[in-house]
Short mmCIF file of C-alpha atoms and ligand atoms in Angstrom, two decimals:
data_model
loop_
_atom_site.label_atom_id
_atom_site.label_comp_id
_atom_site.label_asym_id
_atom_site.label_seq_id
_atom_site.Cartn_x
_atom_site.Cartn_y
_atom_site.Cartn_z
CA UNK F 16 244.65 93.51 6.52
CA UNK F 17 241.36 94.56 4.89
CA UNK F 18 240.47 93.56 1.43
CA UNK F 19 239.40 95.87 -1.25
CA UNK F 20 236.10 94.99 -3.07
CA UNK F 21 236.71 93.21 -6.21
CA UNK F 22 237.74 95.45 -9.26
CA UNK F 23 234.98 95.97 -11.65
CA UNK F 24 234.83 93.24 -14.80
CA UNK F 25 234.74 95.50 -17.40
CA UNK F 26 238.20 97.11 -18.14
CA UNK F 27 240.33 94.91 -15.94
CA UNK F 28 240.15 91.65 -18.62
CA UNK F 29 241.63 93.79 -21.60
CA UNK F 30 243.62 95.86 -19.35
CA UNK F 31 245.54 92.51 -18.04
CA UNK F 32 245.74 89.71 -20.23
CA UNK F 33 245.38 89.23 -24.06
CA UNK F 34 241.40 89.52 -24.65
CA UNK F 35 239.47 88.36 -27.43
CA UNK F 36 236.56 90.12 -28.05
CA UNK F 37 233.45 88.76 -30.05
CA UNK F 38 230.83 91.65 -30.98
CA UNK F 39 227.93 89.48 -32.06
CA UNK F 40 226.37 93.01 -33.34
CA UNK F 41 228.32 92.31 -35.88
CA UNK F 42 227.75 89.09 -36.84
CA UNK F 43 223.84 89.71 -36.49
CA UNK F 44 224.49 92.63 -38.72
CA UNK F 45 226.48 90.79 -41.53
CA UNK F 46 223.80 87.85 -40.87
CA UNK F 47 220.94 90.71 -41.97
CA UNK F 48 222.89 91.63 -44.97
CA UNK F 49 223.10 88.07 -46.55
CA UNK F 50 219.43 87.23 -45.56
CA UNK F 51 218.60 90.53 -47.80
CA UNK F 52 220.99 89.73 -50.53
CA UNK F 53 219.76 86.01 -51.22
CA UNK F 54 215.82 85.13 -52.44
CA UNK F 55 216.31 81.44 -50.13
CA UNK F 56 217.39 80.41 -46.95
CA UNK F 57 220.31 81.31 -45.06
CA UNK F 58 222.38 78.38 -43.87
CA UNK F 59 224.99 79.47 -40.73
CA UNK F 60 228.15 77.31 -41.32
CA UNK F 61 229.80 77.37 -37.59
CA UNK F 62 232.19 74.78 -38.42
CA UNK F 63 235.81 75.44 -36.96
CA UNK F 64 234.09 76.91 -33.34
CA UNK F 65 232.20 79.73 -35.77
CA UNK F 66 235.61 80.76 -37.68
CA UNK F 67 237.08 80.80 -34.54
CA UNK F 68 234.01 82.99 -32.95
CA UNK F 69 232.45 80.69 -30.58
CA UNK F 70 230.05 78.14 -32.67
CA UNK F 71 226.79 78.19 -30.06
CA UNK F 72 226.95 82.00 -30.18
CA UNK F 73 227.82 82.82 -33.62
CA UNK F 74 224.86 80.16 -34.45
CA UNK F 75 222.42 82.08 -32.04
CA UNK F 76 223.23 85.44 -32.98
CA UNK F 77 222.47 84.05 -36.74
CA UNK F 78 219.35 82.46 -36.25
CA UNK F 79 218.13 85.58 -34.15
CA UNK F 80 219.06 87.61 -37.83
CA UNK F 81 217.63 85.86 -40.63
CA UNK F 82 219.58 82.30 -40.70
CA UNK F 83 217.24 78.99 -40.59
CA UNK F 84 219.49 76.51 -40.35
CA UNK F 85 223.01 75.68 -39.46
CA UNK F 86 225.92 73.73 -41.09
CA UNK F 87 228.59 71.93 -39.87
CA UNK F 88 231.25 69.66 -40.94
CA UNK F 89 231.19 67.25 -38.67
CA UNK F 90 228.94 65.38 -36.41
CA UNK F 91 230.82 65.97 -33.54
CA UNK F 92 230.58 69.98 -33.90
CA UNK F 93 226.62 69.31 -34.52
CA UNK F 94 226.06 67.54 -31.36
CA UNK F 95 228.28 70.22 -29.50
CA UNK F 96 225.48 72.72 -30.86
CA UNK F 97 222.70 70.68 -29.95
CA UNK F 98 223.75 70.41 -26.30
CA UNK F 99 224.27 74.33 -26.19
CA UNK F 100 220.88 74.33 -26.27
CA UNK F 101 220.13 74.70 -30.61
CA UNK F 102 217.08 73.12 -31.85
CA UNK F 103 217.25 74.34 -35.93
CA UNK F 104 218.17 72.44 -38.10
CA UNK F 105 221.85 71.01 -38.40
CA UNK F 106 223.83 69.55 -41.79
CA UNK F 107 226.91 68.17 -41.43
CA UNK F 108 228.69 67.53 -44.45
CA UNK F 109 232.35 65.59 -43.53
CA UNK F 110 232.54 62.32 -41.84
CA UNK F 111 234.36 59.00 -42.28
CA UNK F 112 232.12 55.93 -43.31
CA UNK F 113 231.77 54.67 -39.73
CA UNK F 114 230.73 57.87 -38.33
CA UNK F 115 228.34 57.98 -35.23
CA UNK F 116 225.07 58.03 -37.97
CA UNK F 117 222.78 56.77 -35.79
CA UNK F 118 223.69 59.15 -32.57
CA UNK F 119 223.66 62.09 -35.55
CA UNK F 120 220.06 60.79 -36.43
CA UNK F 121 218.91 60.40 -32.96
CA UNK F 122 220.12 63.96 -32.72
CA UNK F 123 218.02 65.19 -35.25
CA UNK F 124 221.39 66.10 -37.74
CA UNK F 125 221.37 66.14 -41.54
CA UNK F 126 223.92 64.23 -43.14
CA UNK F 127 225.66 64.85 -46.52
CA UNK F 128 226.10 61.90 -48.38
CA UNK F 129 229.81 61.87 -50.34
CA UNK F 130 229.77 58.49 -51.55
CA UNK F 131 227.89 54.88 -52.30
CA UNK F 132 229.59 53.83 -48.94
CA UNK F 133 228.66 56.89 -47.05
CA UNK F 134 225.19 55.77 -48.37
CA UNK F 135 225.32 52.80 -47.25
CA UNK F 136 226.70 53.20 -44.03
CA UNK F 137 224.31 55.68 -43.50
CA UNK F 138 221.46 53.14 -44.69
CA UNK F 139 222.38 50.52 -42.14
CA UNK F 140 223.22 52.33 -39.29
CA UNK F 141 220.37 55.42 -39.43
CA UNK F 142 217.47 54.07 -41.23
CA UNK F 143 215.05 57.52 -41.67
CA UNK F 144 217.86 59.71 -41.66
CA UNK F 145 217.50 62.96 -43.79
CA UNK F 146 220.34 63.15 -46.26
CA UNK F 147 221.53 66.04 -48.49
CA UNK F 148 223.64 64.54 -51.61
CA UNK F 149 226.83 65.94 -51.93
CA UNK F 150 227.90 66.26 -55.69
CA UNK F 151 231.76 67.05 -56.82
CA UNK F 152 231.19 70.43 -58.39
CA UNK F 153 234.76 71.26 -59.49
CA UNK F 154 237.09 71.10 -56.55
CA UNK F 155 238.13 67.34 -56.48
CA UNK F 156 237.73 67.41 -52.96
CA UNK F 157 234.41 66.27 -51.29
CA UNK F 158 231.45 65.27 -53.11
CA UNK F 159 229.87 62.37 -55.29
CA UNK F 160 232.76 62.15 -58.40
CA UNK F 161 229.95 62.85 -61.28
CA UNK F 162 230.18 59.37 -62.85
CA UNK F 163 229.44 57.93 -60.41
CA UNK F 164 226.05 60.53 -59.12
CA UNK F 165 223.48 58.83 -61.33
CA UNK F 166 224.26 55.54 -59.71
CA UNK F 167 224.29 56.85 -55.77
CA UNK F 168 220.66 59.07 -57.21
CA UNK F 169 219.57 56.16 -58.00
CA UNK F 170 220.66 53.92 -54.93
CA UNK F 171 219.12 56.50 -52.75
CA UNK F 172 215.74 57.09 -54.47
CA UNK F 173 215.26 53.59 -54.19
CA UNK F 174 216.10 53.75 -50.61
CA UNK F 175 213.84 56.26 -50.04
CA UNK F 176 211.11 54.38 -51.62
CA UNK F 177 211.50 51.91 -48.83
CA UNK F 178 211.15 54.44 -46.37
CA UNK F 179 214.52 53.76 -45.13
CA UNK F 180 215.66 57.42 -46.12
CA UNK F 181 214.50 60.92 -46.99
CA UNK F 182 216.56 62.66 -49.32
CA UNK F 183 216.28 66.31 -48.58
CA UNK F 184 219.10 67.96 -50.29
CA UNK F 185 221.45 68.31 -52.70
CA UNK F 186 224.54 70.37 -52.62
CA UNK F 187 227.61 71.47 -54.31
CA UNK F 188 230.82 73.62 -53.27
CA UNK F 189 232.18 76.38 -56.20
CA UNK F 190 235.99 76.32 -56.15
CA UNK F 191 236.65 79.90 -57.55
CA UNK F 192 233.69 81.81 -56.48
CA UNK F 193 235.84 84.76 -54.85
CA UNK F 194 237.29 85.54 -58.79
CA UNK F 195 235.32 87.97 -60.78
CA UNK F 196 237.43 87.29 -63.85
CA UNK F 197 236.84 83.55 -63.33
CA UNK F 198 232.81 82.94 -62.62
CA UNK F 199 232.49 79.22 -61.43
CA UNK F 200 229.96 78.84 -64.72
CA UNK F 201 231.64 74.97 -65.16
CA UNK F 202 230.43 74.61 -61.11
CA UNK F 203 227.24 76.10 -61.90
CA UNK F 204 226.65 74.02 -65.01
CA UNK F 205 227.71 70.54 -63.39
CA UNK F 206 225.63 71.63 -60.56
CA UNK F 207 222.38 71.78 -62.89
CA UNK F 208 223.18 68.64 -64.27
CA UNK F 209 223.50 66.79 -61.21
CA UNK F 210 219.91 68.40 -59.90
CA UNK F 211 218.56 67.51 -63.11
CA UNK F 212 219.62 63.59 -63.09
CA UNK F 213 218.60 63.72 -58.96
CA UNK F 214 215.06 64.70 -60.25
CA UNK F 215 215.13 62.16 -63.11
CA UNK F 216 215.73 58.94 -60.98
CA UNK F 217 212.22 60.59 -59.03
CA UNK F 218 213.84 62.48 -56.26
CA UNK F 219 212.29 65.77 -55.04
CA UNK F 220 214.81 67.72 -52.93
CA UNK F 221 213.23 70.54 -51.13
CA UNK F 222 217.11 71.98 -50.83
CA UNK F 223 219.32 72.56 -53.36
CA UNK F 224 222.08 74.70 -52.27
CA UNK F 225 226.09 75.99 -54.17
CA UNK F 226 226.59 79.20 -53.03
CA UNK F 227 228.82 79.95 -50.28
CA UNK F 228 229.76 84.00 -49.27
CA UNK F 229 231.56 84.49 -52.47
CA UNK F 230 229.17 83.40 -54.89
CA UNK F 231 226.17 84.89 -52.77
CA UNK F 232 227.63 88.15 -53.11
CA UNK F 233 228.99 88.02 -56.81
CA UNK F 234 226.73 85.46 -58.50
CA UNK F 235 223.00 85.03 -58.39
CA UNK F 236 223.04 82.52 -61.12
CA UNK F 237 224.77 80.22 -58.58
CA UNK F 238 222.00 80.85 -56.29
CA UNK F 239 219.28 77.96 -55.41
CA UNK F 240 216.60 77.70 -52.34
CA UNK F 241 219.90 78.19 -49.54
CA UNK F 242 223.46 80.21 -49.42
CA UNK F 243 225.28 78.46 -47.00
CA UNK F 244 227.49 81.90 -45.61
CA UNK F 245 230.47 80.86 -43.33
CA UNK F 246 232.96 84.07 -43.51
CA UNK F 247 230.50 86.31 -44.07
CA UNK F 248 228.61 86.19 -40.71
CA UNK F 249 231.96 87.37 -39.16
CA UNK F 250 233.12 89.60 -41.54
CA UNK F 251 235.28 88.05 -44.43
CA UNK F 252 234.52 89.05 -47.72
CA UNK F 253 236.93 87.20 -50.45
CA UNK F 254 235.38 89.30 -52.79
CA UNK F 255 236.49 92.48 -51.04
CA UNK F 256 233.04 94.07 -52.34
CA UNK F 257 231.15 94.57 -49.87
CA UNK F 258 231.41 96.49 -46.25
CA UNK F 259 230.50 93.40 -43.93
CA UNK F 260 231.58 94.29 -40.53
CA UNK F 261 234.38 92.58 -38.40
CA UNK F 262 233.20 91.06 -35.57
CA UNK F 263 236.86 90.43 -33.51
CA UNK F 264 238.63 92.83 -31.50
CA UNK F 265 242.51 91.09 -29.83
CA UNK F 266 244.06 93.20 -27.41
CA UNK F 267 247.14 93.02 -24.93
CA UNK F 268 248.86 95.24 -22.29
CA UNK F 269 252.04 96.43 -22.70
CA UNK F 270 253.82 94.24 -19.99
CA UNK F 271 257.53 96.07 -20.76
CA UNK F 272 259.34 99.05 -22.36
CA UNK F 273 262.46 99.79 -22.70
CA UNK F 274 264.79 102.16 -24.66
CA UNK F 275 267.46 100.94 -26.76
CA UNK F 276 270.47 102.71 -28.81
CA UNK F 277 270.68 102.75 -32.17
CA UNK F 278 271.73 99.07 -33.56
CA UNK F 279 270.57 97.20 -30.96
CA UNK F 280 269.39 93.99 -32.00
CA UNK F 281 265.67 92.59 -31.22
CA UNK F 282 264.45 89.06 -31.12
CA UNK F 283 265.34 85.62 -32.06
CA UNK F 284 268.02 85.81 -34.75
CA UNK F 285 268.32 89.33 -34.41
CA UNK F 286 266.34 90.06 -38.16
CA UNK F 287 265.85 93.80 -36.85
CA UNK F 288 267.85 96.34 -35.30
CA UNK F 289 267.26 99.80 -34.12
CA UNK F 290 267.89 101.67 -36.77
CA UNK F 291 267.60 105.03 -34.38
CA UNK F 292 267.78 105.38 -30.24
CA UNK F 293 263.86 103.99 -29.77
CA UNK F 294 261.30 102.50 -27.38
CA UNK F 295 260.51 99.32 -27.69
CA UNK F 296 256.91 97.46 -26.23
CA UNK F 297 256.88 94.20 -24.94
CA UNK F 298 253.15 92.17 -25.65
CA UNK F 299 252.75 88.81 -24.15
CA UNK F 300 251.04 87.04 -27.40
CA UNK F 301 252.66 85.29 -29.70
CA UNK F 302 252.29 82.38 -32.33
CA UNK F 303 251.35 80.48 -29.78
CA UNK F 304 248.37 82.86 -29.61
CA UNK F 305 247.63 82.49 -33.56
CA UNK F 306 249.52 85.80 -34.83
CA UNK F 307 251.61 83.72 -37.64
CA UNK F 308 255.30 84.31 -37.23
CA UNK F 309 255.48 85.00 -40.87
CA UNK F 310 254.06 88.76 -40.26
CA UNK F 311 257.16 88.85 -38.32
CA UNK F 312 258.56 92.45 -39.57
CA UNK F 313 255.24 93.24 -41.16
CA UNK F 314 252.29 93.46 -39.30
CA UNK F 315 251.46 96.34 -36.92
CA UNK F 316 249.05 97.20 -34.22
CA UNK F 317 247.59 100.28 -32.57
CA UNK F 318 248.37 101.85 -29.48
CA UNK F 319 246.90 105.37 -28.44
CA UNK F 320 245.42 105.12 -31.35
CA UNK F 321 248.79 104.98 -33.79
CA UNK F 322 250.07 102.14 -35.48
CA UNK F 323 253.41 100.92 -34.66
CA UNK F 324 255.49 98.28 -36.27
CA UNK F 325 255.99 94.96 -35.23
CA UNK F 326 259.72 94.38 -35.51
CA UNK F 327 262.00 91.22 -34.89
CA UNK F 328 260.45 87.88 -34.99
CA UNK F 329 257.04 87.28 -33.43
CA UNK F 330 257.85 84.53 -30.97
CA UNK F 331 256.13 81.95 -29.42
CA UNK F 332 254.54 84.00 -26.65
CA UNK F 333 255.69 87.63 -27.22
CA UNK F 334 255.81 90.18 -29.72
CA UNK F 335 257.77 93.05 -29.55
CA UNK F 336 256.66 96.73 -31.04
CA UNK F 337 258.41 99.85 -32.05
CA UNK F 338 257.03 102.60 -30.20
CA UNK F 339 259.73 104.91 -31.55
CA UNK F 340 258.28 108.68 -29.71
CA UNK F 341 255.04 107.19 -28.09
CA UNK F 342 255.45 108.03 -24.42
CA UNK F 343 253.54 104.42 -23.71
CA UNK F 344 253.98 102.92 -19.97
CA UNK F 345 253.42 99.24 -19.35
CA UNK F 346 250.12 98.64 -18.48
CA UNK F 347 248.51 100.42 -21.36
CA UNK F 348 246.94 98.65 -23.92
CA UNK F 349 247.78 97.97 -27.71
CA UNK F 350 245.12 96.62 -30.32
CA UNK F 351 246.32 94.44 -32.38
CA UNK F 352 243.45 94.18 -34.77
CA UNK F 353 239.68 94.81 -35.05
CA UNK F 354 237.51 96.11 -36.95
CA UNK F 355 239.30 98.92 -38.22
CA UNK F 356 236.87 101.78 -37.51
CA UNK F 357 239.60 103.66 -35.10
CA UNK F 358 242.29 103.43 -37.36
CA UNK F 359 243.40 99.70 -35.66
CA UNK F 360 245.04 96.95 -37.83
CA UNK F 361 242.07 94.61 -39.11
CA UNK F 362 242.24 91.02 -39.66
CA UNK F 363 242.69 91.23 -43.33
CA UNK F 364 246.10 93.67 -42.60
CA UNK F 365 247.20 90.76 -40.41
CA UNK F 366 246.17 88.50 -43.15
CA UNK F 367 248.07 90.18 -45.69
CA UNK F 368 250.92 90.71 -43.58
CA UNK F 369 251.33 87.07 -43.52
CA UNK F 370 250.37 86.18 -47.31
CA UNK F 371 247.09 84.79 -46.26
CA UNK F 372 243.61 84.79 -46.27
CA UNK F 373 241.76 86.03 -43.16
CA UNK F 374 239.95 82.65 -42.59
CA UNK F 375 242.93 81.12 -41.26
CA UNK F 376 243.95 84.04 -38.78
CA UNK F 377 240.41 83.73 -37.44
CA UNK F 378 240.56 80.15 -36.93
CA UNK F 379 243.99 79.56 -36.04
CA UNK F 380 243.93 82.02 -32.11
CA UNK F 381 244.67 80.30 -29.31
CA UNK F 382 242.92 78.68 -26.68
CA UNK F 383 245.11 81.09 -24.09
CA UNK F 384 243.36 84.42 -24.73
CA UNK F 385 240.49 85.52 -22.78
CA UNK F 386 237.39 85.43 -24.93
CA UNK F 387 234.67 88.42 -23.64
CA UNK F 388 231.69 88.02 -25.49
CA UNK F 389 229.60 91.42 -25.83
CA UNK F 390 226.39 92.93 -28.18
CA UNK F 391 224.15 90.26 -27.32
CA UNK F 392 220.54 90.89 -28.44
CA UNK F 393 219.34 90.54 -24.72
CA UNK F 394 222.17 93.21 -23.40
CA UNK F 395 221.49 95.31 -26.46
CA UNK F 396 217.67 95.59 -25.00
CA UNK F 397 218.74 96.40 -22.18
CA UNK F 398 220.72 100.05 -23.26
C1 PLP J 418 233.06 76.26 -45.23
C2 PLP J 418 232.00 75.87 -46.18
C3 PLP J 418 230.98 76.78 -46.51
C4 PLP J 418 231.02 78.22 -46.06
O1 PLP J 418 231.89 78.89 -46.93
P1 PLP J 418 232.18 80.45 -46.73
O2 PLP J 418 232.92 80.84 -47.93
O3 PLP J 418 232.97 80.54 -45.48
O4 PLP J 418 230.85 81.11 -46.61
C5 PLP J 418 229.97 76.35 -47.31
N1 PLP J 418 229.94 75.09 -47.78
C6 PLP J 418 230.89 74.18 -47.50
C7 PLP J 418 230.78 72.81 -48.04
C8 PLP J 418 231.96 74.54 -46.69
O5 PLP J 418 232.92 73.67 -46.41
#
C-alpha cells in the first residue's frame, strides 16, 4: 500500500471540520479607523481571549495599526500576553484584593485601583507599582463609589509622595454610550469632577481615559488622552454608525442530507415540520459550539451562496438547515456567518436572531472549532 502525499492545508480545514477564521486585516483595519477618529492614544482591550479572537494576535495586529497600549481585566490575561511575547504596556482593571500584585508588578502590568483596599493591598504587596484610579462613573459596577474618591486621591497621593506608588491614570466606564438619544453627559460630568479632585489632592495623571467604542465614535466630549476600543478592533459597532469590518468567518461541511415529506418533524421537540417535501442539511456545530439555541428557528446561514433557514432546535452539537431546492451534497460547505460581503449571515444577524448583542456571540464559541488565523502583516508582504 503506497501513501498519498499529504493533502494541501488550505481548503481541507474548512472543508472538514467547523473552522473559525480570524482575518486580522480586519482588525488592523478597524484598529486604523479608531487611531484616526480619536486625538489620544489607542488602548487595545483583549480581555475575554480578544472578544473571542485570539488575545496575543488581536493585541499584535493592534499595536502594528495605531494602538499603544493594551487593556485587560485581569492579571492573569496580562501575564498570558506578556509570555506571548508583548512588551507594551498592559492595564488590568478587575482583580480581587489578594490578587498576584507583586507578580503583576514584576511583570511590568498597570493596575486599576477600585477601592481603599485594592489600594492598600496593592501598597503592601507591589510597592512602585503604576496605578490607574478607577472612579464609579455611572454604572454601579466597578470603580471608586464617588464619596469615597477624595479620600482614596488622597491616600494615594500621599503614597506616591513616599515613592511607594506612581499614580498614572485615572479612568472611568460610560454606561449608555451606544444611545444617541441618551449621551452619558452625567458620566462625563462625574468624570470631570473626579479628575478635577485627583489634581487637587496634587496628583498629575499623564492618562485620563472614559471612552470606550461607543463613545469614541459618538462623543468627543467624552474623549481624554486614551479610548480604550474593545469591540471595535473586531468589528462591533453598538452604535451601528459606522462600517468597521468583521473580522470572523465560522464555517462547517454539510456532513448529511436527506429528503423528507411534507410534515415530517425535525429536532428535539419537534418545534418545526416540513411544511413541503424538502432537503434537509445536517452541520455538526451546535450550542456547544457557541450558536445560542435561542436562534433556534431564526437564524440562517449561507450555502452556495443562498441563505437557508435554520429550522428545529439548534442542539448541542448539530444544527439542521432547510435546503428546500439547493441540490447541496455532503461535503460542501455552509457559512454560517462572516463578514457579510457575499451575502453570508454576519454576527450581528446571529446576534439578533438570538435577542442579543454581538459581544456575547463572539465570546461565547467554543473551544472545539478549528481556529485558522490568516491576513497577517508578514503574509500580507509576502502577496
Ligand atoms: C470592555 C471594556 C472596555 C472596552 O469596551 P468596548 O465597548 O468593547 O470598546 C473598555 N473599558 C472597560 C473598563 C471595559 O471593561
Amino acid at each position: 500500500m503506497t501513501l498519498a502525499a499529504p493533502a494541501p492545508y488550505a481548503g481541507t480545514a474548512v472543508a472538514t471540520r467547523p473552522t473559525l477564521t480570524v482575518d486580522l486585516a480586519a482588525i488592523a483595519e478597524n484598529t486604523r479607523f479608531f487611531a484616526r477618529r480619536t486625538p489620544g492614544e489607542v488602548m487595545a482591550v483583549v480581555k475575554a481571549d480578544g472578544f473571542g479572537h485570539g488575545a496575543a494576535a488581536v493585541a499584535r495586529t493592534a499595536l502594528g495599526a495605531g494602538a499603544t497600549r493594551l487593556g485587560v481585566t485581569s492579571i492573569a490575561e496580562a501575564l498570558d500576553l506578556r509570555a506571548a511575547g508583548l512588551v507594551a504596556p498592559i492595564l488590568s482593571w478587575l482583580n480581587p484584593v489578594d490578587a498576584g500584585w507583586a507578580d503583576a508588578v514584576h511583570h511590568d502590568v498597570e493596575l486599576a485601583v477600585a477601592s481603599r483596599e485594592h489600594l492598600d493591598a496593592i501598597l503592601r504587596d507591589a510597592p512602585g507599582a503604576r496605578v490607574h484610579l478607577h472612579l464609579d462613573t455611572g454604572m454601579a459596577r466597578d470603580g471608586v463609589a464617588p464619596d469615597a474618591w477624595a479620600g482614596l486621591c488622597l491616600a494615594a497621593r500621599r503614597a506616591e509622595q513616599r515613592g511607594q506608588l506612581d499614580v498614572v491614570g485615572v479612568m472611568g466606564h460610560l454606561a449608555c454610550a451606544e444611545d444617541p438619544e441618551y449621551p452619558d453627559a452625567t458620566g462625563r460630568t462625574r468624570f470631570a469632577w473626579g479628575l478635577r479632585v485627583a489634581r487637587a489632592t496634587g496628583l498629575r495623571p499623564s492618562q485620563h481615559h472614559l471612552a470606550a467604542t461607543a463613545a469614541t465614535i459618538l462623543d468627543p466630549l467624552a474623549q481624554h488622552t486614551m479610548s480604550r476600543i474593545g469591540a471595535g478592533l473586531v468589528g462591533i459597532d453598538p452604535t451601528r454608525t459606522v462600517p468597521l469590518g468583521g473580522a470572523l468567518t465560522l464555517t462547517a461541511p454539510v456532513v448529511g442530507v436527506r429528503s423528507v415529506r411534507a410534515g415530517t418533524p425535525v429536532g428535539y421537540g419537534h418545534t418545526w415540520r416540513a411544511p413541503t417535501p424538502t432537503r434537509l442539511g445536517l452541520l455538526p456545530l451546535g450550542y456547544a459550539d457557541g450558536l445560542p439555541r435561542v436562534a433556534s428557528g431564526r437564524a440562517s446561514v449561507s450555502i452556495r451562496g443562498v441563505r437557508v433557514p435554520v429550522v428545529g432546535r439548534i442542539s448541542m452539537d448539530m444544527t439542521v438547515v432547510d435546503l428546500g431546492d439547493l441540490a447541496v451534497v455532503p461535503g460542501e460547505v455552509a457559512t454560517v456567518f462572516g463578514a457579510g460581503d457575499d451575502g453570508e449571515p454576519t454576527v450581528r444577524d446571529w446576534a439578533d436572531a438570538a435577542g442579543t448583542l454581538e459581544h456575547e456571540i463572539v465570546t461565547g464559541l467554543g473551544p472545539r472549532l478549528d481556529r485558522v488565523v490568516v491576513g497577517a502583516p508578514a503574509l500580507r508582504s509576502l502577496r
